[in-house]
Structure formats: structure tokens, C-alpha cells
Short mmCIF file of C-alpha atoms and ligand atoms in Angstrom, two decimals:
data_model
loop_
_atom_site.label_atom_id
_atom_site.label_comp_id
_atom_site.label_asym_id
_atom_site.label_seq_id
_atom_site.Cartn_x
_atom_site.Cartn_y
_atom_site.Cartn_z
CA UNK A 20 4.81 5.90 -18.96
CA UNK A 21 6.07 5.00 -15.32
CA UNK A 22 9.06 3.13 -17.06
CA UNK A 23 7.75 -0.28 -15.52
CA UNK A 24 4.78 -1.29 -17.46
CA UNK A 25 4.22 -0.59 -21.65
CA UNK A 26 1.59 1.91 -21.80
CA UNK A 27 -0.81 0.27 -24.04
CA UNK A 28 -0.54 -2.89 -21.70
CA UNK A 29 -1.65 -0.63 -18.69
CA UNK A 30 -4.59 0.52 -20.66
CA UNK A 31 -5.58 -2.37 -21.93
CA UNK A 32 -5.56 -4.54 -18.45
CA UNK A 33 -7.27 -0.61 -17.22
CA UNK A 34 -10.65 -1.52 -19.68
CA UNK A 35 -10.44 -4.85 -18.74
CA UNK A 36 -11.24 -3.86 -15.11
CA UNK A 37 -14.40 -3.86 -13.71
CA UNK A 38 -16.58 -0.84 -13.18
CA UNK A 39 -15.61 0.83 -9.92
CA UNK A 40 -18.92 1.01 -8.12
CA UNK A 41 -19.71 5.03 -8.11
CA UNK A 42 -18.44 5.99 -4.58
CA UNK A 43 -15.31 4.35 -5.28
CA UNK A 44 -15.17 6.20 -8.65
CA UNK A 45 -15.68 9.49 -7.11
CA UNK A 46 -12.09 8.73 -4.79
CA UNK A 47 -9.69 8.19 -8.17
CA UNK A 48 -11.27 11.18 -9.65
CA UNK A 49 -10.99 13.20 -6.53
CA UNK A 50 -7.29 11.75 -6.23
CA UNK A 51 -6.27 12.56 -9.97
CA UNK A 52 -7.43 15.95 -9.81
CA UNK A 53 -5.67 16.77 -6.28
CA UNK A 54 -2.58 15.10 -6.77
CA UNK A 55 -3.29 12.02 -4.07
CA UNK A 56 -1.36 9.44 -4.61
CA UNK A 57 -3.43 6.04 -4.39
CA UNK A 58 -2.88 2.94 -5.28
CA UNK A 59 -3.89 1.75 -9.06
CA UNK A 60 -6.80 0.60 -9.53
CA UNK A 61 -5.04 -2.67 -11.14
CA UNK A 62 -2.81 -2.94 -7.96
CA UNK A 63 -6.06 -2.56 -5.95
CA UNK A 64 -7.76 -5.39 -7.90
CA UNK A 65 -4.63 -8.04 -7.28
CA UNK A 66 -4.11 -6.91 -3.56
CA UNK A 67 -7.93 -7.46 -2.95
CA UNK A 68 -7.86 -10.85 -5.04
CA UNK A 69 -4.92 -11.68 -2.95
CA UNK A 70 -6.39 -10.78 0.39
CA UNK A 71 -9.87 -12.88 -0.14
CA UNK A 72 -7.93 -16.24 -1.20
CA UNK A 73 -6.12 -15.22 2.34
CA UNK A 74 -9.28 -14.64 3.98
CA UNK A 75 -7.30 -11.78 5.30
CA UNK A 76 -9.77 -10.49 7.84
CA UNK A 77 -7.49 -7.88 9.69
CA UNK A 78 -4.93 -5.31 7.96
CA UNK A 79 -2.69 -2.89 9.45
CA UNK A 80 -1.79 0.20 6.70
CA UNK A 81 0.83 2.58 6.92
CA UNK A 82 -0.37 5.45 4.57
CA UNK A 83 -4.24 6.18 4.20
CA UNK A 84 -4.37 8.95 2.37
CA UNK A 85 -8.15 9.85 1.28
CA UNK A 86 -8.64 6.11 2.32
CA UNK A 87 -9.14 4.42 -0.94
CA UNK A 88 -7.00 1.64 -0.36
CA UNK A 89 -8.37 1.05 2.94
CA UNK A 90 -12.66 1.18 1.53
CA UNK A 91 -11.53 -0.66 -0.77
CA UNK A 92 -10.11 -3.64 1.25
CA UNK A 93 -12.26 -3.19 3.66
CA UNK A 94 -15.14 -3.79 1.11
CA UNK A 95 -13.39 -7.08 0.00
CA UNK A 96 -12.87 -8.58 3.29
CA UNK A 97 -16.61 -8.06 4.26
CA UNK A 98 -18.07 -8.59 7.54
CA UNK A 99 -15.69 -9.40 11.08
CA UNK A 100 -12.87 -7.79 9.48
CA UNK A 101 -11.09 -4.61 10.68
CA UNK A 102 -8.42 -2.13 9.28
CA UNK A 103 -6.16 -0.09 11.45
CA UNK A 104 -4.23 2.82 8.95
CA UNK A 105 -1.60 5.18 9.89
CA UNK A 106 -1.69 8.96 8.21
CA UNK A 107 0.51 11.82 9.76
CA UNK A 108 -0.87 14.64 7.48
CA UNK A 109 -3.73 15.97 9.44
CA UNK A 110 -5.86 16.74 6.25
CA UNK A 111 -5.68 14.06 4.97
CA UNK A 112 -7.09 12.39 8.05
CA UNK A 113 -9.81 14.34 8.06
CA UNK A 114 -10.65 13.73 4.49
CA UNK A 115 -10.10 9.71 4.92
CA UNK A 116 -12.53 9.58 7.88
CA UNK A 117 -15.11 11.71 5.73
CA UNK A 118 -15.00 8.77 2.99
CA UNK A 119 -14.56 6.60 5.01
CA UNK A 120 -18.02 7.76 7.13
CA UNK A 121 -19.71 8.01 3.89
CA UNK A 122 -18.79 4.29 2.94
CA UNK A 123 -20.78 3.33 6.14
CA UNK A 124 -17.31 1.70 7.36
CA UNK A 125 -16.96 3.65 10.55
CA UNK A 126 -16.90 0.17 12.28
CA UNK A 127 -14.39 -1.68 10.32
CA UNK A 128 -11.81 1.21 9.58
CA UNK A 129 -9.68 3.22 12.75
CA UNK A 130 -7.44 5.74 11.34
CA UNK A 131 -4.66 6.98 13.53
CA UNK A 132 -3.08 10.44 13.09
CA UNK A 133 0.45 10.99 13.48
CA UNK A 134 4.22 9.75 12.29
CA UNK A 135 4.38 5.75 11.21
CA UNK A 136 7.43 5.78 13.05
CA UNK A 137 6.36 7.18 16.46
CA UNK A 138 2.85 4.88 16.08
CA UNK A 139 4.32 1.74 15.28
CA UNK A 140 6.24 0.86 18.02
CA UNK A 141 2.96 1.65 19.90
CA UNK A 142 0.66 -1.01 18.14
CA UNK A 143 0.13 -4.63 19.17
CA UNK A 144 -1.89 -7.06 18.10
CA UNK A 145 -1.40 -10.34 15.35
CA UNK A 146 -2.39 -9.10 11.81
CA UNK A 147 -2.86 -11.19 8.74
CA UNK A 148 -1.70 -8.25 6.60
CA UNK A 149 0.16 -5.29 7.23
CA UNK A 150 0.31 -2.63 3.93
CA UNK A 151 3.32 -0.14 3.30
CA UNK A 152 2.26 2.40 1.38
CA UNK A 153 3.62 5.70 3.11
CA UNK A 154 7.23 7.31 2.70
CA UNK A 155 8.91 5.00 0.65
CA UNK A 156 12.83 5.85 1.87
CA UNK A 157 11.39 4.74 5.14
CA UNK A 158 10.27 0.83 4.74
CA UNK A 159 13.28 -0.45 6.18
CA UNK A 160 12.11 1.43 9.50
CA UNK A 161 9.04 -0.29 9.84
CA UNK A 162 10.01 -3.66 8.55
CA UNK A 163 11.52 -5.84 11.95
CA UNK A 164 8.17 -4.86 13.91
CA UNK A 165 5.96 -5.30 10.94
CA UNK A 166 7.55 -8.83 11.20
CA UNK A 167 6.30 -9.18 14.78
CA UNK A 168 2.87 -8.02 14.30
CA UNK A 169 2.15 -10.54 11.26
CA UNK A 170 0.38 -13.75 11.83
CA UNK A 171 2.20 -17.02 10.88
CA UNK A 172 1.53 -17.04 6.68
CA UNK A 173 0.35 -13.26 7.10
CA UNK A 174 1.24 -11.24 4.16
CA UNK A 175 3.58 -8.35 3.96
CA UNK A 176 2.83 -5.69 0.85
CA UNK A 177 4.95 -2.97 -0.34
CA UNK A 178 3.91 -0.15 -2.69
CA UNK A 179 5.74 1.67 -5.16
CA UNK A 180 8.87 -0.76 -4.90
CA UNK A 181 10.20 -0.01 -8.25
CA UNK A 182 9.41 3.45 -8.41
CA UNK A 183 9.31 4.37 -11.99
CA UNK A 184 11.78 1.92 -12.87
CA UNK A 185 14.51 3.53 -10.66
CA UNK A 186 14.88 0.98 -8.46
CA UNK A 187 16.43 -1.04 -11.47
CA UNK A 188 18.38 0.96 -13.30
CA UNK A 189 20.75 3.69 -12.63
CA UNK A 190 20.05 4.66 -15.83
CA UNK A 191 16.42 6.03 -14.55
CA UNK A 192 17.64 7.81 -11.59
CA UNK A 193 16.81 11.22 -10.64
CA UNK A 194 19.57 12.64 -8.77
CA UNK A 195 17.27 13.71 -5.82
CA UNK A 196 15.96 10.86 -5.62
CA UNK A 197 19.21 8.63 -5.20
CA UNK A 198 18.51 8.30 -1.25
CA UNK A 199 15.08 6.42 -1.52
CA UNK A 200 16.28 4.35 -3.97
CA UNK A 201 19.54 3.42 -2.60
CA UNK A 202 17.09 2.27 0.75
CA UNK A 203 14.53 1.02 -1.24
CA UNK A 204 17.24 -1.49 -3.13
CA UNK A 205 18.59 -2.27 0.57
CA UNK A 206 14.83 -3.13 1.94
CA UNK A 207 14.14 -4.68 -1.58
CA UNK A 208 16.97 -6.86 -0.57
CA UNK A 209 16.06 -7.19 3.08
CA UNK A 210 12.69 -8.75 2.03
CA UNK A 211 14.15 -10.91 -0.25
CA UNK A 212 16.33 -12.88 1.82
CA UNK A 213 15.19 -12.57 4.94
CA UNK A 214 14.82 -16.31 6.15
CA UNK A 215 11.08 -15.41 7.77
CA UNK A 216 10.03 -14.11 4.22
CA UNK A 217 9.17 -15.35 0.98
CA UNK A 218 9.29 -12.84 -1.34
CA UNK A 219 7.70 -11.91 -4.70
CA UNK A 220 8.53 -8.62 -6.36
CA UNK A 221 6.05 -8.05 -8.80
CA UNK A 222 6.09 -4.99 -11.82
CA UNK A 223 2.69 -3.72 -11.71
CA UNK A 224 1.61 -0.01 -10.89
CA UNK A 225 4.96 1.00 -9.47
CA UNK A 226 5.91 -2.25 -8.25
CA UNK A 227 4.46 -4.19 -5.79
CA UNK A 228 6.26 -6.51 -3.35
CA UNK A 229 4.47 -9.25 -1.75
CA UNK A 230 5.94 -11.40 1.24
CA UNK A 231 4.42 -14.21 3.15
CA UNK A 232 5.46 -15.03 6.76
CA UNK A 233 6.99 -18.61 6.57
CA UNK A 234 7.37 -18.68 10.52
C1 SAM B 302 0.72 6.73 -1.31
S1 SAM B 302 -0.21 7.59 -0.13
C2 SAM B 302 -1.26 6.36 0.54
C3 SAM B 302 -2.30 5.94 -0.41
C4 SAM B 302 -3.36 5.01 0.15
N1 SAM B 302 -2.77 3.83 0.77
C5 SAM B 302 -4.30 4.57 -0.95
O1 SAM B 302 -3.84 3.77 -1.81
O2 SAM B 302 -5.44 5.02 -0.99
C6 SAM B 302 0.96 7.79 1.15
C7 SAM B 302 0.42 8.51 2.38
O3 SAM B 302 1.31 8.20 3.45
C8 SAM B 302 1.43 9.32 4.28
N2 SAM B 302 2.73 9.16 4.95
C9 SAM B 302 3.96 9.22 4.38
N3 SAM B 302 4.92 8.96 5.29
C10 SAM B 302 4.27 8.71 6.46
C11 SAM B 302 4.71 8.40 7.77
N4 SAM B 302 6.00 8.27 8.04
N5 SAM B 302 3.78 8.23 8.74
C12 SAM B 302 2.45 8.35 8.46
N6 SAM B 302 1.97 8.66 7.23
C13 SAM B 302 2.87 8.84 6.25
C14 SAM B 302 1.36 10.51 3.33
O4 SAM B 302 0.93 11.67 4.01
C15 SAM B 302 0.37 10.02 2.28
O5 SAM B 302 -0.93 10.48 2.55
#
């Protein structure tokens, strides 16, 4: 229980999902039994339902992990389309370019080692979609570039906004966890009213915030 969703309405929407195809399969069981943290496979299937009504055809990630989220966007978006992700733990990197090799998207995928924040000032370009899905005290770091680099109507998405229900309540708090949510609320709040965003916090997975780029 993540204190955002029921449990039996996760499972349920879980069967209703369609069968990962076996590659794909092989990342959420590599992920569960090491610990990874990836996004959920019913956040995956909303993002990538999201991006093709877009026709997002170029995302920038902060956070690749194993590079699940990144095959499996990449796979969605199909040909032309291209996927720059930022990882600073050097296994990791390793691991995600492995997959991401064996997914025969060598062409489509660039991972870049090293910190978000030392990267992203670094990176230029017009995307339709930039994912944050890395340290989440840190959003609020990446957030006035991020709104440079997206396109006119490009799409903003944040992971794990509500973090176990934290976010809302300081009923859920952990103590030692009081600093990312206190800057989580503040960037939760950021998005929301920023006059170049509209905003759409939505309580699936951990919480997922999507923001469009009015201008
Ligand atoms: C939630 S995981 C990413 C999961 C991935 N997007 C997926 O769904 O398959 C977050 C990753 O971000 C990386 N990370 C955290 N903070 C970062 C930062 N400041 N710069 C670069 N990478 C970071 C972590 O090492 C971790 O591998």
C-alpha cells in the first residue's frame, strides 16, 4: 500500500494491463529483485498513451536507471524519434546501455553519465518532452531550464510527486523525509501556477504530474 492508490484497485488496473512483451518483462523482474526503482508499469502505460496522442518524437529524461522507462518510450514513439537520459550512478549506466543495446535502440537512446545538475545547464536543443524521474528533493533545480528546452505545447512529467501520500498529509510523513517533501510541495506548487504551465497532478503509481507548455 503506497498510501495513494487502494490496493485491490492497483491490482486490478495491474491484470488489466497488457502483456509486457518478454524483454520488457525481464527489466521489472530484474528491477524488483535489485531494488531499481522504475516507473509502474501502469504509469508507463499512461505516459506512453500520452506521448503517442503528442506524437512526442523527442524526450529528454533525468533518471535512467536500467533504462526501462526510456525502451519503453522509445518503443512507443517508433521510428525518427530520439531520447537523451541523464544517470549519475556509473552502474547503472552501464547496465542501461546493456538493455538498452539489447533492445536494438542504440540509435534512438544517448545516455549521459554524470550529475542532472552539472548536465543540464549543458544541454540545448527544443524537446517535446522532458521526464523527471531522478532525486526527487531536487525538481525545483531543474525546472526554469526544463522550461526553456520544451517546445511550445511540449509536456513536462514528474515522477513520484506524491510520494507515498506524504506530499498530502503531514500525517504520512517520515521525519527524514520532511526536506523532499517540504520541496516537493514548493515545486508541486511551482508547476501549478506557473503562468507558462498547465498543470495536472494525477494519483497514480506515486503520483504523476503532467504539465503542458502554454507558451
Ligand atoms: C527512479 S530512478 C529512474 C527510473 C527510470 N526513469 C525508469 O523508470 O526506468 C532514478 C534514477 O535517477 C538517478 N539520479 C538521481 N538523482 C540524480 C541526479 N541528480 N542526476 C542524475 N541522475 C540522478 C538515480 O541514480 C536513479 O538511477
Amino acid at each position: 500500500m503506497n498510501n495513494i492508490n487502494q490496493d485491490y484497485i492497483e491490482k486490478y488496473i495491474g491484470e488489466l494491463l497488457p502483456r509486457p512483451i518478454p524483454f520488457i518483462q525481464e527489466l521489472e523482474e530484474y528491477a524488483q529483485k535489485h531494488n531499481v526503482p522504475i516507473v509502474q508499469p501502469e504509469v508507463a502505460q499512461l505516459l506512453t498513451l500520452i506521448l503517442k496522442i503528442q506524437k512526442s518524437k523527442n524526450i529528454l529524461e533525468v533518471g535512467t536507471a536500467i533504462g526501462y522507462s526510456a525502451i519503453v518510450f522509445s518503443k512507443a514513439m517508433g521510428e525518427d524519434s530520439h531520447i537523451l537520459t541523464i544517470e549519475r550512478d556509473p552502474e547503472m549506466v552501464s547496465l542501461a546501455k546493456e538493455n538498452i543495446k539489447k533492445s536494438g535502440l542504440e540509435d534512438k537512446i544517448e545516455v549521459l553519465e554524470g550529475q542532472a545538475e552539472d548536465i543540464f545547464p549543458k544541454i540545448d536543443g527544443a524537446f517535446d518532452c522532458i521526464f523527471l524521474d531522478a532525486a526527487k528533493g531536487h525538481y525545483m533545480d531543474f525546472i526554469s531550464k526544463s522550461l526553456k528546452l520544451l517546445k511550445k505545447d511540449g509536456l513536462l512529467i514528474s515522477d513520484n510527486v506524491l510520494f507515498r501520500g506524504m506530499v498530502a498529509t503531514d500525517a504520512l510523513v517520515k521525519r527524514r523525509k520532511i526536506t523532499i517533501v517540504k520541496r516537493m510541495r514548493k515545486y508541486l506548487e511551482y508547476i501549478s501556477n506557473h503562468p507558462q504551465l498547465h498543470t495536472s497532478i494525477i494519483p497514480i503509481g506515486d503520483g504523476v504530474a503532467l504539465s503542458i507548455k502554454k507558451e
